Amino acid sequence: MNSQLKEFTYEIPVLWSQCDPNGHLNVGNFQVFLHEGRMVALEEAGFSYEKMREENVGPMILRSETDYKAEIRYPEAVIVITSFGELKGSRCKIFQKLIRKSDGKIACESVSDCILFDFSKKRPWKYPDSLLVAFGAK
């Protein structure tokens, strides 16, 4: 199986309120953009927030490693690229990049270990076949 599968792309603007006094995107907001990219990717894969609520499941990050490579300044738009790979049972790796739209420079790269968590059963939830197909794993 490929270690990385289908890529999901999302554009998000940088707001002044997300920046420090020098106009740099606050490091904590890099993480907000990555979180948003994961949720948008799940939505595009057919696993909407409404579906998560119906199933009483949601994504849970077990571990995350982020490499910050370049600053992001206001005003800027950021492209979030997300792909899901290394799917094993209820676990997967999420590969992400934040790219400055103005010049295409990679501002950060992140790899996260994730599960979908069943809040009713208090245990990991197995990825449905429909989601595996949407990720390009089947």
PDB file of C-alpha atoms in Angstrom:
ATOM      1  CA  MET A   1       0.000   0.000   0.000  1.00  0.00           C
ATOM      2  CA  ASN A   2       1.178   3.546  -0.685  1.00  0.00           C
ATOM      3  CA  SER A   3       2.349   5.408   2.390  1.00  0.00           C
ATOM      4  CA  GLN A   4       0.494   8.508   1.181  1.00  0.00           C
ATOM      5  CA  LEU A   5      -2.789   8.516  -0.665  1.00  0.00           C
ATOM      6  CA  LYS A   6      -5.206  11.083  -2.092  1.00  0.00           C
ATOM      7  CA  GLU A   7      -4.432  14.738  -1.315  1.00  0.00           C
ATOM      8  CA  PHE A   8      -7.119  17.106  -0.052  1.00  0.00           C
ATOM      9  CA  THR A   9      -6.533  20.838  -0.516  1.00  0.00           C
ATOM     10  CA  TYR A  10      -8.038  23.730   1.420  1.00  0.00           C
ATOM     11  CA  GLU A  11      -7.310  27.463   1.286  1.00  0.00           C
ATOM     12  CA  ILE A  12      -7.565  29.611   4.389  1.00  0.00           C
ATOM     13  CA  PRO A  13      -6.832  33.339   4.825  1.00  0.00           C
ATOM     14  CA  VAL A  14      -4.601  34.643   7.581  1.00  0.00           C
ATOM     15  CA  LEU A  15      -6.482  37.081   9.808  1.00  0.00           C
ATOM     16  CA  TRP A  16      -4.744  39.967  11.544  1.00  0.00           C
ATOM     17  CA  SER A  17      -6.086  38.678  14.874  1.00  0.00           C
ATOM     18  CA  GLN A  18      -4.129  35.432  14.342  1.00  0.00           C
ATOM     19  CA  CYS A  19      -0.801  37.276  14.169  1.00  0.00           C
ATOM     20  CA  ASP A  20       1.696  38.683  16.629  1.00  0.00           C
ATOM     21  CA  PRO A  21       2.464  42.458  16.656  1.00  0.00           C
ATOM     22  CA  ASN A  22       5.025  41.941  13.856  1.00  0.00           C
ATOM     23  CA  GLY A  23       2.401  40.465  11.537  1.00  0.00           C
ATOM     24  CA  HIS A  24       3.671  36.859  11.821  1.00  0.00           C
ATOM     25  CA  LEU A  25       1.123  34.065  12.140  1.00  0.00           C
ATOM     26  CA  ASN A  26       1.231  32.892  15.758  1.00  0.00           C
ATOM     27  CA  VAL A  27       2.696  29.361  16.009  1.00  0.00           C
ATOM     28  CA  GLY A  28      -0.435  28.147  17.798  1.00  0.00           C
ATOM     29  CA  ASN A  29      -2.455  29.178  14.768  1.00  0.00           C
ATOM     30  CA  PHE A  30      -0.314  26.960  12.528  1.00  0.00           C
ATOM     31  CA  GLN A  31      -1.881  24.134  14.544  1.00  0.00           C
ATOM     32  CA  VAL A  32      -5.367  25.619  14.129  1.00  0.00           C
ATOM     33  CA  PHE A  33      -4.859  25.621  10.341  1.00  0.00           C
ATOM     34  CA  LEU A  34      -3.692  21.983  10.455  1.00  0.00           C
ATOM     35  CA  HIS A  35      -6.754  20.997  12.537  1.00  0.00           C
ATOM     36  CA  GLU A  36      -9.050  22.787  10.107  1.00  0.00           C
ATOM     37  CA  GLY A  37      -7.362  21.065   7.165  1.00  0.00           C
ATOM     38  CA  ARG A  38      -7.969  17.645   8.734  1.00  0.00           C
ATOM     39  CA  MET A  39     -11.650  18.358   9.303  1.00  0.00           C
ATOM     40  CA  VAL A  40     -12.127  19.736   5.777  1.00  0.00           C
ATOM     41  CA  ALA A  41     -10.359  16.669   4.334  1.00  0.00           C
ATOM     42  CA  LEU A  42     -12.670  14.332   6.263  1.00  0.00           C
ATOM     43  CA  GLU A  43     -15.657  16.343   5.017  1.00  0.00           C
ATOM     44  CA  GLU A  44     -14.435  16.116   1.408  1.00  0.00           C
ATOM     45  CA  ALA A  45     -13.912  12.372   1.872  1.00  0.00           C
ATOM     46  CA  GLY A  46     -17.614  12.077   2.727  1.00  0.00           C
ATOM     47  CA  PHE A  47     -17.268  11.925   6.500  1.00  0.00           C
ATOM     48  CA  SER A  48     -18.967  15.151   7.506  1.00  0.00           C
ATOM     49  CA  TYR A  49     -19.247  16.631  10.973  1.00  0.00           C
ATOM     50  CA  GLU A  50     -22.942  15.673  10.905  1.00  0.00           C
ATOM     51  CA  LYS A  51     -22.002  12.051  10.143  1.00  0.00           C
ATOM     52  CA  MET A  52     -19.495  12.087  13.005  1.00  0.00           C
ATOM     53  CA  ARG A  53     -22.230  13.326  15.341  1.00  0.00           C
ATOM     54  CA  GLU A  54     -24.626  10.604  14.124  1.00  0.00           C
ATOM     55  CA  GLU A  55     -21.996   7.903  14.711  1.00  0.00           C
ATOM     56  CA  ASN A  56     -20.769   9.604  17.931  1.00  0.00           C
ATOM     57  CA  VAL A  57     -17.164   9.431  16.715  1.00  0.00           C
ATOM     58  CA  GLY A  58     -14.475  12.000  16.098  1.00  0.00           C
ATOM     59  CA  PRO A  59     -10.816  12.340  15.192  1.00  0.00           C
ATOM     60  CA  MET A  60      -8.267  12.134  17.970  1.00  0.00           C
ATOM     61  CA  ILE A  61      -4.610  13.008  17.524  1.00  0.00           C
ATOM     62  CA  LEU A  62      -2.363  10.594  19.426  1.00  0.00           C
ATOM     63  CA  ARG A  63       0.954  12.112  18.385  1.00  0.00           C
ATOM     64  CA  SER A  64       1.993  14.966  16.131  1.00  0.00           C
ATOM     65  CA  GLU A  65       5.320  16.235  14.833  1.00  0.00           C
ATOM     66  CA  THR A  66       5.547  19.595  13.091  1.00  0.00           C
ATOM     67  CA  ASP A  67       8.514  21.150  11.313  1.00  0.00           C
ATOM     68  CA  TYR A  68       8.263  24.925  10.919  1.00  0.00           C
ATOM     69  CA  LYS A  69      10.128  25.984   7.776  1.00  0.00           C
ATOM     70  CA  ALA A  70       9.091  29.556   6.922  1.00  0.00           C
ATOM     71  CA  GLU A  71       7.108  32.425   8.356  1.00  0.00           C
ATOM     72  CA  ILE A  72       3.559  33.220   7.353  1.00  0.00           C
ATOM     73  CA  ARG A  73       2.633  36.899   7.478  1.00  0.00           C
ATOM     74  CA  TYR A  74      -0.496  38.970   7.245  1.00  0.00           C
ATOM     75  CA  PRO A  75      -2.028  39.379   4.709  1.00  0.00           C
ATOM     76  CA  GLU A  76      -1.530  35.951   3.203  1.00  0.00           C
ATOM     77  CA  ALA A  77      -3.587  32.978   2.159  1.00  0.00           C
ATOM     78  CA  VAL A  78      -2.414  29.509   3.102  1.00  0.00           C
ATOM     79  CA  ILE A  79      -2.992  26.283   1.208  1.00  0.00           C
ATOM     80  CA  VAL A  80      -3.425  23.304   3.535  1.00  0.00           C
ATOM     81  CA  ILE A  81      -2.640  19.975   1.870  1.00  0.00           C
ATOM     82  CA  THR A  82      -3.760  16.880   3.776  1.00  0.00           C
ATOM     83  CA  SER A  83      -3.414  13.196   2.977  1.00  0.00           C
ATOM     84  CA  PHE A  84      -4.167  10.087   4.996  1.00  0.00           C
ATOM     85  CA  GLY A  85      -1.823   7.101   4.805  1.00  0.00           C
ATOM     86  CA  GLU A  86      -0.462   4.057   6.586  1.00  0.00           C
ATOM     87  CA  LEU A  87      -3.974   2.967   7.541  1.00  0.00           C
ATOM     88  CA  LYS A  88      -3.793   0.022   9.938  1.00  0.00           C
ATOM     89  CA  GLY A  89      -6.969  -1.034  11.723  1.00  0.00           C
ATOM     90  CA  SER A  90      -8.246   2.017  13.557  1.00  0.00           C
ATOM     91  CA  ARG A  91      -5.036   4.064  13.122  1.00  0.00           C
ATOM     92  CA  CYS A  92      -3.689   6.213  10.346  1.00  0.00           C
ATOM     93  CA  LYS A  93      -1.022   8.800   9.714  1.00  0.00           C
ATOM     94  CA  ILE A  94      -2.024  12.243   8.520  1.00  0.00           C
ATOM     95  CA  PHE A  95       0.517  14.073   6.361  1.00  0.00           C
ATOM     96  CA  GLN A  96       0.053  17.837   6.031  1.00  0.00           C
ATOM     97  CA  LYS A  97       1.727  20.890   4.579  1.00  0.00           C
ATOM     98  CA  LEU A  98       0.963  24.582   4.978  1.00  0.00           C
ATOM     99  CA  ILE A  99       1.984  26.407   1.814  1.00  0.00           C
ATOM    100  CA  ARG A 100       2.074  30.170   1.329  1.00  0.00           C
ATOM    101  CA  LYS A 101      -0.172  30.947  -1.615  1.00  0.00           C
ATOM    102  CA  SER A 102       1.819  34.041  -2.610  1.00  0.00           C
ATOM    103  CA  ASP A 103       5.027  32.168  -3.474  1.00  0.00           C
ATOM    104  CA  GLY A 104       4.306  28.442  -3.072  1.00  0.00           C
ATOM    105  CA  LYS A 105       6.850  28.093  -0.254  1.00  0.00           C
ATOM    106  CA  ILE A 106       6.239  25.327   2.282  1.00  0.00           C
ATOM    107  CA  ALA A 107       5.820  27.028   5.657  1.00  0.00           C
ATOM    108  CA  CYS A 108       5.390  23.866   7.693  1.00  0.00           C
ATOM    109  CA  GLU A 109       5.089  20.102   7.418  1.00  0.00           C
ATOM    110  CA  SER A 110       3.321  17.895   9.925  1.00  0.00           C
ATOM    111  CA  VAL A 111       2.832  14.165  10.477  1.00  0.00           C
ATOM    112  CA  SER A 112       0.220  13.039  12.991  1.00  0.00           C
ATOM    113  CA  ASP A 113      -0.896   9.647  14.272  1.00  0.00           C
ATOM    114  CA  CYS A 114      -4.668   9.644  14.468  1.00  0.00           C
ATOM    115  CA  ILE A 115      -7.633   7.468  15.323  1.00  0.00           C
ATOM    116  CA  LEU A 116     -11.339   7.960  14.970  1.00  0.00           C
ATOM    117  CA  PHE A 117     -12.636   7.572  18.523  1.00  0.00           C
ATOM    118  CA  ASP A 118     -16.021   6.058  19.406  1.00  0.00           C
ATOM    119  CA  PHE A 119     -17.219   8.221  22.289  1.00  0.00           C
ATOM    120  CA  SER A 120     -20.029   5.791  23.214  1.00  0.00           C
ATOM    121  CA  LYS A 121     -17.785   2.741  23.511  1.00  0.00           C
ATOM    122  CA  LYS A 122     -14.722   4.708  24.690  1.00  0.00           C
ATOM    123  CA  ARG A 123     -12.505   2.956  22.170  1.00  0.00           C
ATOM    124  CA  PRO A 124     -11.050   3.418  18.678  1.00  0.00           C
ATOM    125  CA  TRP A 125     -13.505   3.149  15.785  1.00  0.00           C
ATOM    126  CA  LYS A 126     -12.659   1.133  12.694  1.00  0.00           C
ATOM    127  CA  TYR A 127     -12.508   3.175   9.493  1.00  0.00           C
ATOM    128  CA  PRO A 128     -15.481   2.275   7.263  1.00  0.00           C
ATOM    129  CA  ASP A 129     -14.760   0.983   3.753  1.00  0.00           C
ATOM    130  CA  SER A 130     -16.380   4.090   2.233  1.00  0.00           C
ATOM    131  CA  LEU A 131     -13.793   6.291   3.943  1.00  0.00           C
ATOM    132  CA  LEU A 132     -10.917   4.016   2.914  1.00  0.00           C
ATOM    133  CA  VAL A 133     -12.119   4.285  -0.696  1.00  0.00           C
ATOM    134  CA  ALA A 134     -12.292   8.090  -0.401  1.00  0.00           C
ATOM    135  CA  PHE A 135      -8.718   8.155   0.961  1.00  0.00           C
ATOM    136  CA  GLY A 136      -7.616   6.029  -2.017  1.00  0.00           C
ATOM    137  CA  ALA A 137      -6.732   3.034   0.172  1.00  0.00           C
ATOM    138  CA  LYS A 138      -9.158   0.617  -1.545  1.00  0.00           C
TER     139      LYS A 138
END
